[in-house]
PDB file of C-alpha atoms in Angstrom:
ATOM      1  CA  MET A   1     -76.481 -76.236 -45.504  1.00 56.00           C
ATOM      2  CA  GLY A   2     -74.155 -75.965 -48.495  1.00 60.00           C
ATOM      3  CA  LYS A   3     -70.724 -74.868 -49.757  1.00 58.00           C
ATOM      4  CA  PRO A   4     -69.804 -71.245 -50.534  1.00 59.00           C
ATOM      5  CA  THR A   5     -69.703 -70.347 -54.161  1.00 55.00           C
ATOM      6  CA  THR A   6     -68.446 -67.563 -56.315  1.00 53.00           C
ATOM      7  CA  CYS A   7     -70.893 -65.046 -57.768  1.00 53.00           C
ATOM      8  CA  LEU A   8     -72.937 -66.398 -60.727  1.00 55.00           C
ATOM      9  CA  ALA A   9     -75.081 -64.600 -63.308  1.00 61.00           C
ATOM     10  CA  ALA A  10     -77.572 -62.134 -61.889  1.00 67.00           C
ATOM     11  CA  ALA A  11     -81.309 -62.666 -61.830  1.00 77.00           C
ATOM     12  CA  HIS A  12     -83.625 -60.555 -63.846  1.00 91.00           C
ATOM     13  CA  LEU A  13     -86.161 -60.456 -60.971  1.00 95.00           C
ATOM     14  CA  ARG A  14     -85.596 -59.025 -57.522  1.00 96.00           C
ATOM     15  CA  GLN A  15     -87.601 -59.500 -54.300  1.00 96.00           C
ATOM     16  CA  PHE A  16     -89.504 -56.472 -52.975  1.00 97.00           C
ATOM     17  CA  GLU A  17     -91.690 -55.817 -49.964  1.00 97.00           C
ATOM     18  CA  VAL A  18     -94.415 -53.136 -50.464  1.00 98.00           C
ATOM     19  CA  VAL A  19     -96.345 -51.674 -47.512  1.00 97.00           C
ATOM     20  CA  GLY A  20     -99.595 -49.714 -48.109  1.00 97.00           C
ATOM     21  CA  ARG A  21    -103.154 -49.208 -47.093  1.00 96.00           C
ATOM     22  CA  LYS A  22    -106.375 -47.442 -47.951  1.00 96.00           C
ATOM     23  CA  ILE A  23    -106.448 -43.652 -47.287  1.00 96.00           C
ATOM     24  CA  PRO A  24    -108.228 -42.924 -44.009  1.00 96.00           C
ATOM     25  CA  THR A  25    -111.756 -41.552 -44.272  1.00 94.00           C
ATOM     26  CA  GLU A  26    -114.350 -40.468 -41.697  1.00 95.00           C
ATOM     27  CA  ALA A  27    -116.133 -43.838 -42.106  1.00 94.00           C
ATOM     28  CA  GLU A  28    -112.813 -45.749 -41.613  1.00 94.00           C
ATOM     29  CA  PRO A  29    -110.343 -43.648 -39.643  1.00 95.00           C
ATOM     30  CA  SER A  30    -107.667 -46.381 -39.202  1.00 95.00           C
ATOM     31  CA  PRO A  31    -107.651 -48.745 -42.173  1.00 95.00           C
ATOM     32  CA  LYS A  32    -105.765 -52.010 -42.150  1.00 95.00           C
ATOM     33  CA  PHE A  33    -102.087 -52.038 -43.330  1.00 96.00           C
ATOM     34  CA  PHE A  34    -100.973 -54.549 -45.930  1.00 97.00           C
ATOM     35  CA  ARG A  35     -97.512 -55.896 -46.544  1.00 97.00           C
ATOM     36  CA  PHE A  36     -96.946 -57.589 -49.944  1.00 96.00           C
ATOM     37  CA  ASN A  37     -93.882 -59.563 -51.021  1.00 96.00           C
ATOM     38  CA  CYS A  38     -93.356 -59.883 -54.737  1.00 95.00           C
ATOM     39  CA  PHE A  39     -90.719 -60.586 -57.443  1.00 96.00           C
ATOM     40  CA  ALA A  40     -90.288 -57.847 -59.935  1.00 96.00           C
ATOM     41  CA  PRO A  41     -87.546 -56.315 -62.140  1.00 95.00           C
ATOM     42  CA  ASN A  42     -87.749 -52.899 -60.335  1.00 95.00           C
ATOM     43  CA  TYR A  43     -89.630 -51.057 -57.634  1.00 96.00           C
ATOM     44  CA  VAL A  44     -92.092 -49.500 -60.134  1.00 96.00           C
ATOM     45  CA  VAL A  45     -93.353 -52.939 -61.257  1.00 96.00           C
ATOM     46  CA  ALA A  46     -93.452 -54.049 -57.626  1.00 97.00           C
ATOM     47  CA  LYS A  47     -95.809 -51.164 -56.734  1.00 97.00           C
ATOM     48  CA  SER A  48     -97.939 -51.987 -59.766  1.00 96.00           C
ATOM     49  CA  LYS A  49     -98.190 -55.642 -58.632  1.00 95.00           C
ATOM     50  CA  PHE A  50     -99.080 -54.437 -55.124  1.00 97.00           C
ATOM     51  CA  TRP A  51    -102.046 -52.387 -56.488  1.00 97.00           C
ATOM     52  CA  LYS A  52    -103.156 -55.308 -58.659  1.00 95.00           C
ATOM     53  CA  PHE A  53    -103.165 -57.478 -55.489  1.00 93.00           C
ATOM     54  CA  MET A  54    -105.072 -54.824 -53.499  1.00 95.00           C
ATOM     55  CA  ARG A  55    -107.631 -54.309 -56.248  1.00 96.00           C
ATOM     56  CA  GLU A  56    -108.326 -58.033 -56.813  1.00 93.00           C
ATOM     57  CA  TYR A  57    -108.280 -59.294 -53.258  1.00 93.00           C
ATOM     58  CA  HIS A  58    -109.067 -56.338 -50.984  1.00 95.00           C
ATOM     59  CA  LYS A  59    -111.174 -54.033 -53.217  1.00 94.00           C
ATOM     60  CA  VAL A  60    -108.789 -51.012 -52.812  1.00 95.00           C
ATOM     61  CA  LYS A  61    -107.824 -49.063 -55.900  1.00 95.00           C
ATOM     62  CA  LYS A  62    -104.705 -46.975 -56.309  1.00 96.00           C
ATOM     63  CA  SER A  63    -106.789 -43.744 -56.349  1.00 96.00           C
ATOM     64  CA  VAL A  64    -108.049 -44.377 -52.763  1.00 96.00           C
ATOM     65  CA  GLY A  65    -104.847 -45.921 -51.394  1.00 96.00           C
ATOM     66  CA  GLU A  66    -101.289 -44.949 -50.449  1.00 96.00           C
ATOM     67  CA  VAL A  67     -97.946 -46.724 -50.345  1.00 97.00           C
ATOM     68  CA  PHE A  68     -95.725 -46.248 -47.339  1.00 96.00           C
ATOM     69  CA  GLY A  69     -92.605 -47.947 -48.564  1.00 96.00           C
ATOM     70  CA  VAL A  70     -90.985 -50.222 -51.079  1.00 97.00           C
ATOM     71  CA  ARG A  71     -87.777 -51.980 -50.088  1.00 97.00           C
ATOM     72  CA  GLU A  72     -85.710 -54.667 -51.763  1.00 97.00           C
ATOM     73  CA  ILE A  73     -85.170 -57.820 -49.751  1.00 96.00           C
ATOM     74  CA  MET A  74     -81.586 -59.042 -50.059  1.00 95.00           C
ATOM     75  CA  GLU A  75     -80.332 -62.585 -49.510  1.00 94.00           C
ATOM     76  CA  LYS A  76     -78.969 -63.163 -46.021  1.00 94.00           C
ATOM     77  CA  ARG A  77     -76.392 -65.740 -47.086  1.00 93.00           C
ATOM     78  CA  PRO A  78     -75.663 -65.237 -50.800  1.00 91.00           C
ATOM     79  CA  ASN A  79     -72.666 -67.597 -51.022  1.00 91.00           C
ATOM     80  CA  VAL A  80     -74.392 -70.758 -49.774  1.00 93.00           C
ATOM     81  CA  ILE A  81     -76.327 -73.068 -52.064  1.00 93.00           C
ATOM     82  CA  LYS A  82     -79.858 -73.708 -50.796  1.00 95.00           C
ATOM     83  CA  ASN A  83     -82.948 -75.799 -51.841  1.00 96.00           C
ATOM     84  CA  PHE A  84     -85.958 -73.607 -52.510  1.00 97.00           C
ATOM     85  CA  GLY A  85     -89.613 -74.684 -52.768  1.00 97.00           C
ATOM     86  CA  VAL A  86     -91.869 -72.353 -54.709  1.00 97.00           C
ATOM     87  CA  GLN A  87     -95.622 -72.599 -54.992  1.00 97.00           C
ATOM     88  CA  LEU A  88     -97.027 -70.937 -58.115  1.00 95.00           C
ATOM     89  CA  ARG A  89    -100.282 -70.167 -59.819  1.00 95.00           C
ATOM     90  CA  TRP A  90    -100.212 -69.370 -63.486  1.00 94.00           C
ATOM     91  CA  TYR A  91    -102.773 -69.000 -66.240  1.00 92.00           C
ATOM     92  CA  SER A  92    -102.446 -71.266 -69.238  1.00 90.00           C
ATOM     93  CA  ARG A  93    -104.611 -71.157 -72.311  1.00 89.00           C
ATOM     94  CA  THR A  94    -107.128 -73.582 -70.678  1.00 92.00           C
ATOM     95  CA  GLY A  95    -107.296 -71.982 -67.290  1.00 94.00           C
ATOM     96  CA  PRO A  96    -105.420 -71.469 -64.011  1.00 94.00           C
ATOM     97  CA  VAL A  97    -102.834 -74.007 -62.876  1.00 95.00           C
ATOM     98  CA  ASN A  98    -101.510 -74.501 -59.333  1.00 97.00           C
ATOM     99  CA  THR A  99     -98.123 -76.103 -59.116  1.00 95.00           C
ATOM    100  CA  SER A 100     -95.049 -76.344 -56.878  1.00 96.00           C
ATOM    101  CA  LYS A 101     -91.467 -76.430 -57.967  1.00 96.00           C
ATOM    102  CA  GLU A 102     -88.154 -77.262 -56.259  1.00 97.00           C
ATOM    103  CA  ILE A 103     -84.923 -75.639 -57.395  1.00 96.00           C
ATOM    104  CA  ARG A 104     -81.390 -75.314 -56.147  1.00 95.00           C
ATOM    105  CA  ASP A 105     -79.680 -71.960 -56.132  1.00 95.00           C
ATOM    106  CA  THR A 106     -77.819 -69.425 -54.009  1.00 94.00           C
ATOM    107  CA  HIS A 107     -80.389 -66.609 -54.263  1.00 95.00           C
ATOM    108  CA  LEU A 108     -84.195 -66.832 -53.981  1.00 96.00           C
ATOM    109  CA  SER A 109     -84.682 -64.181 -56.565  1.00 95.00           C
ATOM    110  CA  ARG A 110     -82.415 -66.002 -59.046  1.00 95.00           C
ATOM    111  CA  ALA A 111     -84.317 -69.302 -58.367  1.00 96.00           C
ATOM    112  CA  VAL A 112     -87.646 -67.600 -59.031  1.00 96.00           C
ATOM    113  CA  SER A 113     -86.206 -65.985 -62.183  1.00 95.00           C
ATOM    114  CA  ARG A 114     -85.188 -69.422 -63.448  1.00 95.00           C
ATOM    115  CA  ILE A 115     -88.650 -70.783 -62.690  1.00 95.00           C
ATOM    116  CA  PHE A 116     -90.263 -67.840 -64.595  1.00 95.00           C
ATOM    117  CA  ASN A 117     -87.964 -68.487 -67.526  1.00 94.00           C
ATOM    118  CA  GLU A 118     -88.744 -72.262 -67.450  1.00 93.00           C
ATOM    119  CA  LEU A 119     -92.554 -71.527 -67.402  1.00 93.00           C
ATOM    120  CA  SER A 120     -92.252 -69.112 -70.252  1.00 92.00           C
ATOM    121  CA  GLY A 121     -90.201 -71.500 -72.301  1.00 92.00           C
ATOM    122  CA  GLN A 122     -92.040 -74.768 -71.528  1.00 91.00           C
ATOM    123  CA  HIS A 123     -95.639 -73.558 -71.136  1.00 91.00           C
ATOM    124  CA  ARG A 124     -95.634 -70.199 -72.914  1.00 91.00           C
ATOM    125  CA  ALA A 125     -96.712 -68.381 -69.690  1.00 90.00           C
ATOM    126  CA  SER A 126     -96.052 -64.687 -69.647  1.00 90.00           C
ATOM    127  CA  PHE A 127     -94.654 -62.706 -66.651  1.00 90.00           C
ATOM    128  CA  SER A 128     -98.028 -61.089 -65.882  1.00 89.00           C
ATOM    129  CA  ASN A 129     -99.822 -64.506 -65.808  1.00 91.00           C
ATOM    130  CA  ILE A 130     -97.563 -66.026 -63.150  1.00 93.00           C
ATOM    131  CA  GLN A 131     -98.216 -65.475 -59.454  1.00 93.00           C
ATOM    132  CA  VAL A 132     -95.819 -66.654 -56.714  1.00 95.00           C
ATOM    133  CA  ILE A 133     -97.985 -67.775 -53.785  1.00 95.00           C
ATOM    134  CA  ARG A 134     -95.272 -69.018 -51.344  1.00 96.00           C
ATOM    135  CA  THR A 135     -91.560 -69.596 -51.175  1.00 97.00           C
ATOM    136  CA  CYS A 136     -89.559 -71.527 -48.643  1.00 96.00           C
ATOM    137  CA  THR A 137     -86.055 -72.945 -47.990  1.00 96.00           C
ATOM    138  CA  LYS A 138     -86.109 -76.788 -47.814  1.00 96.00           C
ATOM    139  CA  ALA A 139     -83.776 -79.119 -46.013  1.00 96.00           C
ATOM    140  CA  ALA A 140     -82.153 -81.828 -48.117  1.00 94.00           C
ATOM    141  CA  LYS A 141     -84.319 -84.576 -46.536  1.00 95.00           C
ATOM    142  CA  ASP A 142     -87.508 -82.764 -47.472  1.00 95.00           C
ATOM    143  CA  CYS A 143     -86.722 -82.459 -51.205  1.00 95.00           C
ATOM    144  CA  THR A 144     -88.573 -84.911 -53.473  1.00 94.00           C
ATOM    145  CA  ARG A 145     -87.762 -83.846 -57.119  1.00 94.00           C
ATOM    146  CA  PRO A 146     -84.923 -85.897 -58.709  1.00 93.00           C
ATOM    147  CA  ASN A 147     -83.373 -82.864 -60.460  1.00 91.00           C
ATOM    148  CA  VAL A 148     -82.689 -81.414 -56.947  1.00 93.00           C
ATOM    149  CA  THR A 149     -81.879 -84.581 -54.991  1.00 93.00           C
ATOM    150  CA  GLN A 150     -79.235 -85.727 -57.435  1.00 92.00           C
ATOM    151  CA  PHE A 151     -76.924 -83.055 -56.098  1.00 91.00           C
ATOM    152  CA  HIS A 152     -77.330 -83.987 -52.381  1.00 92.00           C
ATOM    153  CA  ASN A 153     -74.535 -86.581 -52.520  1.00 89.00           C
ATOM    154  CA  GLY A 154     -71.556 -85.275 -50.563  1.00 85.00           C
ATOM    155  CA  LYS A 155     -69.107 -87.289 -52.707  1.00 89.00           C
ATOM    156  CA  ILE A 156     -70.408 -86.083 -56.054  1.00 87.00           C
ATOM    157  CA  ARG A 157     -67.754 -85.524 -58.671  1.00 88.00           C
ATOM    158  CA  PHE A 158     -67.870 -83.897 -62.037  1.00 85.00           C
ATOM    159  CA  PRO A 159     -65.426 -85.069 -64.754  1.00 85.00           C
ATOM    160  CA  LEU A 160     -63.162 -82.500 -66.406  1.00 83.00           C
ATOM    161  CA  ILE A 161     -63.512 -83.345 -70.063  1.00 82.00           C
ATOM    162  CA  HIS A 162     -61.567 -82.151 -73.081  1.00 78.00           C
ATOM    163  CA  ARG A 163     -58.563 -80.926 -71.267  1.00 79.00           C
ATOM    164  CA  VAL A 164     -55.728 -80.040 -73.679  1.00 78.00           C
ATOM    165  CA  ARG A 165     -52.326 -80.196 -71.998  1.00 77.00           C
ATOM    166  CA  LYS A 166     -49.878 -77.722 -73.369  1.00 79.00           C
ATOM    167  CA  PRO A 167     -46.271 -78.846 -73.473  1.00 79.00           C
ATOM    168  CA  LEU A 168     -43.419 -76.676 -72.199  1.00 84.00           C
ATOM    169  CA  HIS A 169     -42.664 -73.626 -74.361  1.00 85.00           C
ATOM    170  CA  ALA A 170     -39.250 -74.980 -75.345  1.00 84.00           C
ATOM    171  CA  LYS A 171     -40.717 -78.295 -76.649  1.00 79.00           C
ATOM    172  CA  ARG A 172     -43.785 -76.762 -78.168  1.00 82.00           C
ATOM    173  CA  ALA A 173     -44.147 -76.984 -81.967  1.00 83.00           C
ATOM    174  CA  THR A 174     -46.271 -74.738 -84.064  1.00 82.00           C
ATOM    175  CA  PHE A 175     -47.627 -77.630 -86.175  1.00 83.00           C
ATOM    176  CA  THR A 176     -47.794 -81.265 -85.154  1.00 81.00           C
ATOM    177  CA  ALA A 177     -48.635 -84.413 -87.129  1.00 84.00           C
ATOM    178  CA  ARG A 178     -51.118 -85.760 -84.583  1.00 80.00           C
ATOM    179  CA  ALA A 179     -53.991 -84.292 -82.513  1.00 79.00           C
ATOM    180  CA  PRO A 180     -53.586 -83.905 -78.703  1.00 75.00           C
ATOM    181  CA  GLN A 181     -54.984 -86.505 -76.341  1.00 75.00           C
ATOM    182  CA  THR A 182     -57.847 -84.900 -74.378  1.00 72.00           C
ATOM    183  CA  PHE A 183     -58.879 -87.795 -72.093  1.00 67.00           C
TER     184      PHE A 183
END
């Protein structure tokens, strides 16, 4: 899929899976379990997003529900660059917006963090107004956005600019009359 890389800057969001349900009652002795994947900075925010989801879509409040577990989902292959597709819903000043983004990264959580930062910078969308609907890993042939497909060339080269060569220590002068050549 891609080449191994060294560790880059960490993401501010992590991927969590929260499992919970409504507390059993006499009317409903075995309620349905719900598994919720979300991106949050820590497990407390992940549980809060779970209860927001349950309240809005399944009419279950925190006071009548229980959480069975919160676990962090780690990347299976963290040293391989992948193409991610992310479907989002976010609320702008004029109403809800559904969109999909493609991004290239080694970690899904870092890719989603970059998308959150991009939305907050370009569209003034806050963290609480962004909802990740679906994420997937895309093959190179399925990618359509030019900012992702430009890196799919196997013979891509990046120039090393502004390289200052240092002469040997014996021939090095403290001050010279001309600037070094950096091309």
